[in-house]
């Protein structure tokens, strides 16, 4: 778990004011990657007491803009947040429960995938979501 000094340093290096909600959201995300805003809000409220949902979204928005967190949006699932930023990794998502895990880039430096035709765009990234069933969901239920 990241210590308080590490959390303070991350916020300060990003040029952000240190507040209890920001510290707590960052600590929660380090320990619980790929979580939804609702899950983050529950964890932060358990730690701090009353914190509005809007405050959680505001913190996540500021963190995303400052590249402290990455927002991923798997189709058909709520947005998820993680602190792993600055690299070109992808994700694998369970179709049933939504469990999300990191998948390192399979081929070379960013972008690790190149389109067959770029339509004149200068491509600087690729986002891939692999879909499947996690180990828990692939096991048939036994009664």
Tab-separated table of N, CA, C and O in Angstrom, residues 3-128:
chain	number	residue	atom	x	y	z
A	3	UNK	N	2.218	4.727	0.950
A	3	UNK	CA	2.194	5.513	2.170
A	3	UNK	C	1.688	6.915	1.909
A	3	UNK	O	1.649	7.387	0.766
A	4	UNK	N	1.335	7.586	2.986
A	4	UNK	CA	0.809	8.946	2.887
A	4	UNK	C	1.791	9.885	2.180
A	4	UNK	O	1.398	10.688	1.339
A	5	UNK	N	3.082	9.750	2.488
A	5	UNK	CA	4.087	10.620	1.865
A	5	UNK	C	4.126	10.403	0.357
A	5	UNK	O	4.260	11.369	-0.418
A	6	UNK	N	3.993	9.148	-0.095
A	6	UNK	CA	3.982	8.856	-1.536
A	6	UNK	C	2.755	9.460	-2.206
A	6	UNK	O	2.837	9.984	-3.318
A	7	UNK	N	1.615	9.367	-1.526
A	7	UNK	CA	0.385	9.937	-2.078
A	7	UNK	C	0.497	11.451	-2.188
A	7	UNK	O	0.131	12.043	-3.216
A	8	UNK	N	1.000	12.080	-1.125
A	8	UNK	CA	1.183	13.532	-1.140
A	8	UNK	C	2.110	13.937	-2.282
A	8	UNK	O	1.837	14.900	-3.007
A	9	UNK	N	3.194	13.189	-2.464
A	9	UNK	CA	4.152	13.489	-3.519
A	9	UNK	C	3.513	13.378	-4.899
A	9	UNK	O	3.737	14.229	-5.764
A	10	UNK	N	2.710	12.351	-5.110
A	10	UNK	CA	2.052	12.178	-6.416
A	10	UNK	C	1.122	13.351	-6.721
A	10	UNK	O	1.095	13.856	-7.851
A	11	UNK	N	0.358	13.773	-5.721
A	11	UNK	CA	-0.546	14.908	-5.924
A	11	UNK	C	0.232	16.191	-6.193
A	11	UNK	O	-0.093	16.954	-7.104
A	12	UNK	N	1.279	16.418	-5.406
A	12	UNK	CA	2.062	17.643	-5.576
A	12	UNK	C	2.787	17.669	-6.915
A	12	UNK	O	2.832	18.717	-7.568
A	13	UNK	N	3.346	16.537	-7.352
A	13	UNK	CA	4.024	16.485	-8.656
A	13	UNK	C	3.052	16.750	-9.799
A	13	UNK	O	3.446	17.248	-10.850
A	14	UNK	N	1.785	16.409	-9.587
A	14	UNK	CA	0.758	16.670	-10.601
A	14	UNK	C	0.243	18.106	-10.525
A	14	UNK	O	-0.599	18.505	-11.325
A	15	UNK	N	0.740	18.869	-9.531
A	15	UNK	CA	0.313	20.255	-9.377
A	15	UNK	C	-1.060	20.398	-8.758
A	15	UNK	O	-1.725	21.414	-8.942
A	16	UNK	N	-1.481	19.387	-8.011
A	16	UNK	CA	-2.816	19.400	-7.414
A	16	UNK	C	-2.770	19.721	-5.934
A	16	UNK	O	-1.858	19.297	-5.212
A	17	UNK	N	-3.794	20.430	-5.501
A	17	UNK	CA	-3.955	20.725	-4.084
A	17	UNK	C	-4.294	19.425	-3.362
A	17	UNK	O	-5.032	18.590	-3.871
A	18	UNK	N	-3.748	19.267	-2.174
A	18	UNK	CA	-3.976	18.063	-1.383
A	18	UNK	C	-5.235	18.245	-0.544
A	18	UNK	O	-5.346	19.194	0.227
A	19	UNK	N	-6.190	17.336	-0.722
A	19	UNK	CA	-7.404	17.320	0.085
A	19	UNK	C	-7.640	15.893	0.560
A	19	UNK	O	-7.116	14.942	-0.040
A	20	UNK	N	-8.432	15.739	1.587
A	20	UNK	CA	-8.733	14.395	2.101
A	20	UNK	C	-9.408	13.520	1.044
A	20	UNK	O	-9.020	12.362	0.862
A	21	UNK	N	-10.417	14.029	0.300
A	21	UNK	CA	-11.014	13.184	-0.735
A	21	UNK	C	-10.011	12.770	-1.817
A	21	UNK	O	-10.006	11.625	-2.256
A	22	UNK	N	-9.142	13.679	-2.228
A	22	UNK	CA	-8.157	13.329	-3.251
A	22	UNK	C	-7.188	12.263	-2.746
A	22	UNK	O	-6.880	11.309	-3.461
A	23	UNK	N	-6.696	12.437	-1.546
A	23	UNK	CA	-5.791	11.436	-0.972
A	23	UNK	C	-6.468	10.070	-0.870
A	23	UNK	O	-5.873	9.044	-1.206
A	24	UNK	N	-7.699	10.078	-0.432
A	24	UNK	CA	-8.415	8.826	-0.213
A	24	UNK	C	-8.775	8.144	-1.528
A	24	UNK	O	-8.658	6.926	-1.651
A	25	UNK	N	-9.191	8.908	-2.526
A	25	UNK	CA	-9.489	8.330	-3.840
A	25	UNK	C	-8.225	7.720	-4.434
A	25	UNK	O	-8.241	6.594	-4.933
A	26	UNK	N	-7.111	8.438	-4.363
A	26	UNK	CA	-5.867	7.927	-4.921
A	26	UNK	C	-5.434	6.648	-4.209
A	26	UNK	O	-5.069	5.661	-4.849
A	27	UNK	N	-5.507	6.643	-2.887
A	27	UNK	CA	-5.145	5.446	-2.117
A	27	UNK	C	-6.062	4.279	-2.474
A	27	UNK	O	-5.600	3.143	-2.648
A	28	UNK	N	-7.354	4.539	-2.606
A	28	UNK	CA	-8.320	3.489	-2.949
A	28	UNK	C	-7.994	2.881	-4.318
A	28	UNK	O	-7.975	1.672	-4.502
A	29	UNK	N	-7.727	3.751	-5.292
A	29	UNK	CA	-7.449	3.265	-6.643
A	29	UNK	C	-6.148	2.478	-6.731
A	29	UNK	O	-6.052	1.534	-7.511
A	30	UNK	N	-5.160	2.845	-5.953
A	30	UNK	CA	-3.908	2.085	-5.950
A	30	UNK	C	-4.165	0.662	-5.467
A	30	UNK	O	-3.625	-0.297	-6.002
A	31	UNK	N	-5.024	0.525	-4.481
A	31	UNK	CA	-5.339	-0.790	-3.917
A	31	UNK	C	-6.429	-1.539	-4.680
A	31	UNK	O	-6.535	-2.758	-4.560
A	32	UNK	N	-7.246	-0.815	-5.446
A	32	UNK	CA	-8.389	-1.416	-6.152
A	32	UNK	C	-8.445	-0.919	-7.595
A	32	UNK	O	-9.325	-0.126	-7.950
A	33	UNK	N	-7.526	-1.377	-8.447
A	33	UNK	CA	-7.560	-0.903	-9.840
A	33	UNK	C	-8.800	-1.414	-10.574
A	33	UNK	O	-9.390	-2.415	-10.180
A	34	UNK	N	-9.174	-0.683	-11.604
A	34	UNK	CA	-10.292	-1.040	-12.481
A	34	UNK	C	-11.631	-0.995	-11.747
A	34	UNK	O	-12.512	-1.812	-11.997
A	35	UNK	N	-11.786	-0.042	-10.851
A	35	UNK	CA	-13.046	0.072	-10.117
A	35	UNK	C	-13.890	1.215	-10.682
A	35	UNK	O	-13.384	2.146	-11.301
A	36	UNK	N	-15.186	1.106	-10.459
A	36	UNK	CA	-16.134	2.103	-10.948
A	36	UNK	C	-16.201	3.269	-9.968
A	36	UNK	O	-15.772	3.165	-8.816
A	37	UNK	N	-16.776	4.359	-10.426
A	37	UNK	CA	-16.949	5.527	-9.554
A	37	UNK	C	-17.800	5.168	-8.338
A	37	UNK	O	-17.516	5.637	-7.217
A	38	UNK	N	-18.815	4.334	-8.510
A	38	UNK	CA	-19.650	3.927	-7.377
A	38	UNK	C	-18.847	3.117	-6.355
A	38	UNK	O	-18.997	3.304	-5.149
A	39	UNK	N	-18.003	2.217	-6.851
A	39	UNK	CA	-17.166	1.432	-5.941
A	39	UNK	C	-16.177	2.328	-5.205
A	39	UNK	O	-15.940	2.167	-4.000
A	40	UNK	N	-15.606	3.284	-5.930
A	40	UNK	CA	-14.670	4.230	-5.318
A	40	UNK	C	-15.397	5.047	-4.258
A	40	UNK	O	-14.891	5.230	-3.140
A	41	UNK	N	-16.590	5.534	-4.573
A	41	UNK	CA	-17.363	6.337	-3.622
A	41	UNK	C	-17.645	5.555	-2.349
A	41	UNK	O	-17.512	6.090	-1.242
A	42	UNK	N	-18.002	4.293	-2.483
A	42	UNK	CA	-18.267	3.460	-1.303
A	42	UNK	C	-17.010	3.337	-0.452
A	42	UNK	O	-17.057	3.498	0.775
A	43	UNK	N	-15.873	3.060	-1.076
A	43	UNK	CA	-14.618	2.938	-0.336
A	43	UNK	C	-14.203	4.227	0.333
A	43	UNK	O	-13.742	4.230	1.478
A	44	UNK	N	-14.383	5.349	-0.362
A	44	UNK	CA	-14.013	6.647	0.199
A	44	UNK	C	-14.936	7.002	1.360
A	44	UNK	O	-14.483	7.492	2.402
A	45	UNK	N	-16.214	6.718	1.211
A	45	UNK	CA	-17.159	6.999	2.304
A	45	UNK	C	-16.867	6.134	3.524
A	45	UNK	O	-17.016	6.588	4.657
A	46	UNK	N	-16.457	4.896	3.306
A	46	UNK	CA	-16.078	4.041	4.433
A	46	UNK	C	-14.904	4.637	5.198
A	46	UNK	O	-14.816	4.513	6.413
A	47	UNK	N	-14.009	5.297	4.472
A	47	UNK	CA	-12.819	5.876	5.099
A	47	UNK	C	-13.063	7.261	5.687
A	47	UNK	O	-12.532	7.583	6.753
A	48	UNK	N	-13.869	8.075	5.011
A	48	UNK	CA	-14.012	9.478	5.416
A	48	UNK	C	-15.375	9.849	5.986
A	48	UNK	O	-15.513	10.923	6.554
A	49	UNK	N	-16.363	9.026	5.769
A	49	UNK	CA	-17.720	9.421	6.149
A	49	UNK	C	-18.422	9.998	4.937
A	49	UNK	O	-18.293	9.497	3.830
A	50	UNK	N	-19.117	11.079	5.112
A	50	UNK	CA	-19.923	11.656	4.048
A	50	UNK	C	-19.062	12.357	3.002
A	50	UNK	O	-18.329	13.285	3.317
A	51	UNK	N	-19.159	11.889	1.780
A	51	UNK	CA	-18.537	12.524	0.621
A	51	UNK	C	-19.553	12.398	-0.508
A	51	UNK	O	-20.059	11.305	-0.764
A	52	UNK	N	-19.842	13.504	-1.166
A	52	UNK	CA	-20.862	13.462	-2.210
A	52	UNK	C	-20.365	12.704	-3.439
A	52	UNK	O	-19.168	12.644	-3.719
A	53	UNK	N	-21.317	12.156	-4.161
A	53	UNK	CA	-20.999	11.477	-5.413
A	53	UNK	C	-20.366	12.463	-6.382
A	53	UNK	O	-19.404	12.125	-7.086
A	54	UNK	N	-20.871	13.694	-6.397
A	54	UNK	CA	-20.304	14.711	-7.293
A	54	UNK	C	-18.851	14.986	-6.942
A	54	UNK	O	-18.018	15.167	-7.833
A	55	UNK	N	-18.508	14.987	-5.667
A	55	UNK	CA	-17.113	15.206	-5.259
A	55	UNK	C	-16.213	14.096	-5.790
A	55	UNK	O	-15.090	14.348	-6.242
A	56	UNK	N	-16.708	12.866	-5.773
A	56	UNK	CA	-15.931	11.737	-6.301
A	56	UNK	C	-15.709	11.926	-7.801
A	56	UNK	O	-14.587	11.783	-8.301
A	57	UNK	N	-16.761	12.260	-8.534
A	57	UNK	CA	-16.619	12.484	-9.974
A	57	UNK	C	-15.683	13.661	-10.264
A	57	UNK	O	-14.905	13.627	-11.227
A	58	UNK	N	-15.749	14.707	-9.451
A	58	UNK	CA	-14.852	15.851	-9.634
A	58	UNK	C	-13.398	15.440	-9.450
A	58	UNK	O	-12.525	15.821	-10.238
A	59	UNK	N	-13.116	14.664	-8.402
A	59	UNK	CA	-11.754	14.184	-8.157
A	59	UNK	C	-11.287	13.323	-9.325
A	59	UNK	O	-10.172	13.487	-9.826
A	60	UNK	N	-12.138	12.407	-9.776
A	60	UNK	CA	-11.762	11.535	-10.891
A	60	UNK	C	-11.508	12.331	-12.168
A	60	UNK	O	-10.576	12.029	-12.918
A	61	UNK	N	-12.288	13.350	-12.404
A	61	UNK	CA	-12.098	14.201	-13.575
A	61	UNK	C	-10.756	14.936	-13.510
A	61	UNK	O	-10.003	14.982	-14.488
A	62	UNK	N	-10.454	15.508	-12.353
A	62	UNK	CA	-9.184	16.216	-12.161
A	62	UNK	C	-8.012	15.248	-12.296
A	62	UNK	O	-7.007	15.548	-12.945
A	63	UNK	N	-8.134	14.075	-11.701
A	63	UNK	CA	-7.069	13.068	-11.785
A	63	UNK	C	-6.845	12.599	-13.220
A	63	UNK	O	-5.707	12.396	-13.641
A	64	UNK	N	-7.922	12.429	-13.971
A	64	UNK	CA	-7.798	11.997	-15.357
A	64	UNK	C	-7.094	13.077	-16.179
A	64	UNK	O	-6.188	12.779	-16.962
A	65	UNK	N	-7.488	14.327	-15.988
A	65	UNK	CA	-6.869	15.441	-16.712
A	65	UNK	C	-5.388	15.575	-16.366
A	65	UNK	O	-4.574	15.944	-17.216
A	66	UNK	N	-5.021	15.254	-15.126
A	66	UNK	CA	-3.634	15.360	-14.671
A	66	UNK	C	-2.826	14.094	-14.962
A	66	UNK	O	-1.655	14.008	-14.598
A	67	UNK	N	-3.443	13.112	-15.591
A	67	UNK	CA	-2.824	11.827	-15.927
A	67	UNK	C	-2.390	11.043	-14.679
A	67	UNK	O	-1.457	10.251	-14.730
A	68	UNK	N	-3.105	11.261	-13.588
A	68	UNK	CA	-2.887	10.442	-12.388
A	68	UNK	C	-3.675	9.145	-12.481
A	68	UNK	O	-3.298	8.152	-11.872
A	69	UNK	N	-4.791	9.198	-13.190
A	69	UNK	CA	-5.594	7.994	-13.403
A	69	UNK	C	-5.980	7.907	-14.869
A	69	UNK	O	-5.964	8.892	-15.604
A	70	UNK	N	-6.314	6.713	-15.260
A	70	UNK	CA	-6.798	6.445	-16.614
A	70	UNK	C	-8.225	5.948	-16.497
A	70	UNK	O	-8.531	5.111	-15.655
A	71	UNK	N	-9.077	6.480	-17.343
A	71	UNK	CA	-10.474	6.063	-17.412
A	71	UNK	C	-10.617	5.121	-18.593
A	71	UNK	O	-10.212	5.454	-19.709
A	72	UNK	N	-11.173	3.956	-18.333
A	72	UNK	CA	-11.451	3.020	-19.419
A	72	UNK	C	-12.953	2.789	-19.461
A	72	UNK	O	-13.620	2.824	-18.425
A	73	UNK	N	-13.474	2.582	-20.653
A	73	UNK	CA	-14.914	2.446	-20.833
A	73	UNK	C	-15.242	1.218	-21.665
A	73	UNK	O	-15.524	1.326	-22.856
A	74	UNK	N	-15.228	0.031	-21.051
A	74	UNK	CA	-15.584	-1.166	-21.803
A	74	UNK	C	-17.061	-1.109	-22.220
A	74	UNK	O	-17.925	-0.751	-21.418
A	75	UNK	N	-17.336	-1.434	-23.465
A	75	UNK	CA	-18.703	-1.376	-23.992
A	75	UNK	C	-19.668	-2.174	-23.106
A	75	UNK	O	-19.386	-3.308	-22.735
A	76	UNK	N	-20.781	-1.547	-22.758
A	76	UNK	CA	-21.809	-2.224	-21.979
A	76	UNK	C	-21.528	-2.287	-20.484
A	76	UNK	O	-22.289	-2.893	-19.738
A	77	UNK	N	-20.434	-1.674	-20.048
A	77	UNK	CA	-20.059	-1.686	-18.630
A	77	UNK	C	-19.782	-0.255	-18.190
A	77	UNK	O	-19.425	0.593	-19.006
A	78	UNK	N	-19.918	0.033	-16.890
A	78	UNK	CA	-19.607	1.381	-16.426
A	78	UNK	C	-18.113	1.684	-16.574
A	78	UNK	O	-17.281	0.771	-16.598
A	79	UNK	N	-17.800	2.956	-16.680
A	79	UNK	CA	-16.400	3.378	-16.753
A	79	UNK	C	-15.658	2.882	-15.517
A	79	UNK	O	-16.218	2.800	-14.425
A	80	UNK	N	-14.405	2.564	-15.723
A	80	UNK	CA	-13.534	2.092	-14.644
A	80	UNK	C	-12.284	2.955	-14.629
A	80	UNK	O	-11.903	3.527	-15.646
A	81	UNK	N	-11.652	3.019	-13.472
A	81	UNK	CA	-10.489	3.875	-13.288
A	81	UNK	C	-9.326	3.065	-12.743
A	81	UNK	O	-9.516	2.124	-11.975
A	82	UNK	N	-8.108	3.466	-13.143
A	82	UNK	CA	-6.903	2.808	-12.659
A	82	UNK	C	-5.786	3.831	-12.564
A	82	UNK	O	-5.832	4.873	-13.220
A	83	UNK	N	-4.780	3.528	-11.759
A	83	UNK	CA	-3.641	4.436	-11.616
A	83	UNK	C	-2.498	4.096	-12.559
A	83	UNK	O	-1.510	4.818	-12.597
A	84	UNK	N	-2.602	3.041	-13.315
A	84	UNK	CA	-1.542	2.688	-14.269
A	84	UNK	C	-1.709	3.560	-15.512
A	84	UNK	O	-2.590	3.338	-16.341
A	85	UNK	N	-0.869	4.563	-15.623
A	85	UNK	CA	-0.917	5.495	-16.749
A	85	UNK	C	0.472	5.580	-17.376
A	85	UNK	O	1.447	5.080	-16.827
A	86	UNK	N	0.544	6.222	-18.503
A	86	UNK	CA	1.835	6.501	-19.112
A	86	UNK	C	2.440	5.349	-19.894
A	86	UNK	O	3.579	5.443	-20.341
A	87	UNK	N	1.714	4.262	-20.051
A	87	UNK	CA	2.197	3.177	-20.897
A	87	UNK	C	1.067	2.760	-21.829
A	87	UNK	O	-0.045	3.244	-21.724
A	88	UNK	N	1.383	1.903	-22.747
A	88	UNK	CA	0.397	1.513	-23.749
A	88	UNK	C	-0.073	0.090	-23.473
A	88	UNK	O	0.258	-0.829	-24.196
A	89	UNK	N	-0.827	-0.066	-22.394
A	89	UNK	CA	-1.351	-1.396	-22.088
A	89	UNK	C	-2.831	-1.462	-22.433
A	89	UNK	O	-3.470	-0.450	-22.672
A	90	UNK	N	-3.336	-2.679	-22.470
A	90	UNK	CA	-4.722	-2.920	-22.836
A	90	UNK	C	-5.438	-3.616	-21.683
A	90	UNK	O	-4.881	-3.736	-20.589
A	91	UNK	N	-6.650	-4.080	-21.941
A	91	UNK	CA	-7.445	-4.701	-20.880
A	91	UNK	C	-8.178	-5.934	-21.396
A	91	UNK	O	-8.493	-6.035	-22.575
A	92	UNK	N	-8.446	-6.832	-20.471
A	92	UNK	CA	-9.299	-7.978	-20.735
A	92	UNK	C	-10.465	-7.877	-19.759
A	92	UNK	O	-10.264	-7.612	-18.569
A	93	UNK	N	-11.692	-8.030	-20.278
A	93	UNK	CA	-12.903	-7.807	-19.484
A	93	UNK	C	-13.778	-9.056	-19.535
A	93	UNK	O	-14.018	-9.619	-20.608
A	94	UNK	N	-14.274	-9.466	-18.377
A	94	UNK	CA	-15.206	-10.592	-18.311
A	94	UNK	C	-16.578	-10.125	-18.800
A	94	UNK	O	-17.111	-9.120	-18.316
A	95	UNK	N	-17.139	-10.857	-19.729
A	95	UNK	CA	-18.451	-10.519	-20.280
A	95	UNK	C	-19.570	-10.647	-19.246
A	95	UNK	O	-20.618	-10.029	-19.384
A	96	UNK	N	-19.370	-11.460	-18.222
A	96	UNK	CA	-20.423	-11.713	-17.242
A	96	UNK	C	-20.352	-10.726	-16.084
A	96	UNK	O	-21.296	-9.986	-15.826
A	97	UNK	N	-19.236	-10.704	-15.371
A	97	UNK	CA	-19.152	-9.906	-14.138
A	97	UNK	C	-18.449	-8.567	-14.311
A	97	UNK	O	-18.510	-7.718	-13.427
A	98	UNK	N	-17.774	-8.368	-15.438
A	98	UNK	CA	-17.090	-7.103	-15.681
A	98	UNK	C	-15.688	-7.018	-15.093
A	98	UNK	O	-15.033	-5.983	-15.222
A	99	UNK	N	-15.220	-8.079	-14.463
A	99	UNK	CA	-13.849	-8.069	-13.930
A	99	UNK	C	-12.906	-7.633	-15.040
A	99	UNK	O	-13.010	-8.094	-16.179
A	100	UNK	N	-11.990	-6.743	-14.711
A	100	UNK	CA	-11.080	-6.168	-15.693
A	100	UNK	C	-9.644	-6.339	-15.212
A	100	UNK	O	-9.351	-6.087	-14.047
A	101	UNK	N	-8.789	-6.772	-16.112
A	101	UNK	CA	-7.370	-6.959	-15.801
A	101	UNK	C	-6.531	-6.296	-16.883
A	101	UNK	O	-6.971	-6.155	-18.028
A	102	UNK	N	-5.310	-5.910	-16.521
A	102	UNK	CA	-4.374	-5.337	-17.475
A	102	UNK	C	-3.793	-6.420	-18.368
A	102	UNK	O	-3.580	-7.553	-17.935
A	103	UNK	N	-3.537	-6.055	-19.614
A	103	UNK	CA	-2.842	-6.907	-20.568
A	103	UNK	C	-1.749	-6.035	-21.174
A	103	UNK	O	-2.038	-5.002	-21.775
A	104	UNK	N	-0.498	-6.433	-20.988
A	104	UNK	CA	0.589	-5.643	-21.546
A	104	UNK	C	0.533	-5.650	-23.061
A	104	UNK	O	0.046	-6.591	-23.690
A	105	UNK	N	1.028	-4.575	-23.645
A	105	UNK	CA	1.061	-4.416	-25.092
A	105	UNK	C	1.817	-5.593	-25.702
A	105	UNK	O	2.912	-5.935	-25.268
A	106	UNK	N	1.220	-6.215	-26.679
A	106	UNK	CA	1.774	-7.442	-27.239
A	106	UNK	C	2.863	-7.203	-28.278
A	106	UNK	O	3.718	-8.049	-28.469
A	107	UNK	N	2.868	-6.054	-28.934
A	107	UNK	CA	3.793	-5.856	-30.041
A	107	UNK	C	4.411	-4.464	-29.985
A	107	UNK	O	3.735	-3.486	-30.253
A	108	UNK	N	5.651	-4.378	-29.615
A	108	UNK	CA	6.431	-3.150	-29.746
A	108	UNK	C	5.961	-1.942	-28.971
A	108	UNK	O	5.090	-2.032	-28.118
A	109	UNK	N	6.562	-0.785	-29.280
A	109	UNK	CA	6.250	0.466	-28.577
A	109	UNK	C	4.924	1.067	-29.043
A	109	UNK	O	4.375	0.648	-30.057
A	110	UNK	N	4.453	2.054	-28.315
A	110	UNK	CA	3.183	2.702	-28.630
A	110	UNK	C	3.231	3.355	-30.001
A	110	UNK	O	4.245	3.954	-30.349
A	111	UNK	N	2.193	3.308	-30.811
A	111	UNK	CA	1.077	2.386	-30.624
A	111	UNK	C	1.502	0.978	-31.017
A	111	UNK	O	2.196	0.786	-32.006
A	112	UNK	N	1.093	0.026	-30.219
A	112	UNK	CA	1.544	-1.343	-30.481
A	112	UNK	C	0.696	-2.020	-31.549
A	112	UNK	O	0.967	-3.151	-31.915
A	113	UNK	N	-0.294	-1.344	-32.032
A	113	UNK	CA	-1.086	-1.827	-33.170
A	113	UNK	C	-1.180	-0.687	-34.169
A	113	UNK	O	-1.299	0.468	-33.790
A	114	UNK	N	-1.137	-1.004	-35.412
A	114	UNK	CA	-1.252	0.025	-36.442
A	114	UNK	C	-2.396	-0.346	-37.374
A	114	UNK	O	-2.517	-1.498	-37.785
A	115	UNK	N	-3.229	0.637	-37.743
A	115	UNK	CA	-4.324	0.339	-38.663
A	115	UNK	C	-3.792	0.099	-40.069
A	115	UNK	O	-2.736	0.615	-40.450
A	116	UNK	N	-4.521	-0.670	-40.840
A	116	UNK	CA	-4.139	-0.925	-42.219
A	116	UNK	C	-4.180	0.366	-43.027
A	116	UNK	O	-3.370	0.582	-43.920
A	117	UNK	N	-5.110	1.253	-42.701
A	117	UNK	CA	-5.236	2.550	-43.367
A	117	UNK	C	-5.497	3.596	-42.293
A	117	UNK	O	-6.398	3.427	-41.468
A	118	UNK	N	-4.733	4.678	-42.291
A	118	UNK	CA	-4.873	5.691	-41.238
A	118	UNK	C	-5.737	6.870	-41.642
A	118	UNK	O	-5.972	7.761	-40.820
A	119	UNK	N	-6.210	6.908	-42.893
A	119	UNK	CA	-7.056	8.006	-43.386
A	119	UNK	C	-6.410	9.369	-43.160
A	119	UNK	O	-7.080	10.360	-42.911
A	120	UNK	N	-5.073	9.398	-43.177
A	120	UNK	CA	-4.361	10.656	-43.002
A	120	UNK	C	-4.093	11.038	-41.559
A	120	UNK	O	-3.454	12.046	-41.291
A	121	UNK	N	-4.578	10.250	-40.600
A	121	UNK	CA	-4.355	10.536	-39.186
A	121	UNK	C	-2.922	10.195	-38.801
A	121	UNK	O	-2.329	9.250	-39.338
A	122	UNK	N	-2.368	10.923	-37.867
A	122	UNK	CA	-1.106	10.556	-37.243
A	122	UNK	C	-1.477	9.724	-36.021
A	122	UNK	O	-1.962	10.249	-35.019
A	123	UNK	N	-1.330	8.428	-36.094
A	123	UNK	CA	-1.754	7.512	-35.038
A	123	UNK	C	-0.703	7.505	-33.936
A	123	UNK	O	0.476	7.270	-34.194
A	124	UNK	N	-1.138	7.777	-32.698
A	124	UNK	CA	-0.200	7.789	-31.573
A	124	UNK	C	-0.619	6.859	-30.448
A	124	UNK	O	0.002	6.833	-29.393
A	125	UNK	N	-1.671	6.092	-30.646
A	125	UNK	CA	-2.102	5.162	-29.611
A	125	UNK	C	-3.129	4.195	-30.143
A	125	UNK	O	-3.723	4.412	-31.198
A	126	UNK	N	-3.288	3.114	-29.405
A	126	UNK	CA	-4.303	2.119	-29.737
A	126	UNK	C	-4.875	1.598	-28.426
A	126	UNK	O	-4.136	1.406	-27.463
A	127	UNK	N	-6.169	1.431	-28.381
A	127	UNK	CA	-6.807	0.892	-27.182
A	127	UNK	C	-7.532	-0.381	-27.580
A	127	UNK	O	-8.409	-0.364	-28.436
A	128	UNK	N	-7.143	-1.461	-26.944
A	128	UNK	CA	-7.715	-2.757	-27.257
A	128	UNK	C	-8.372	-3.314	-25.999
A	128	UNK	O	-7.801	-3.241	-24.915
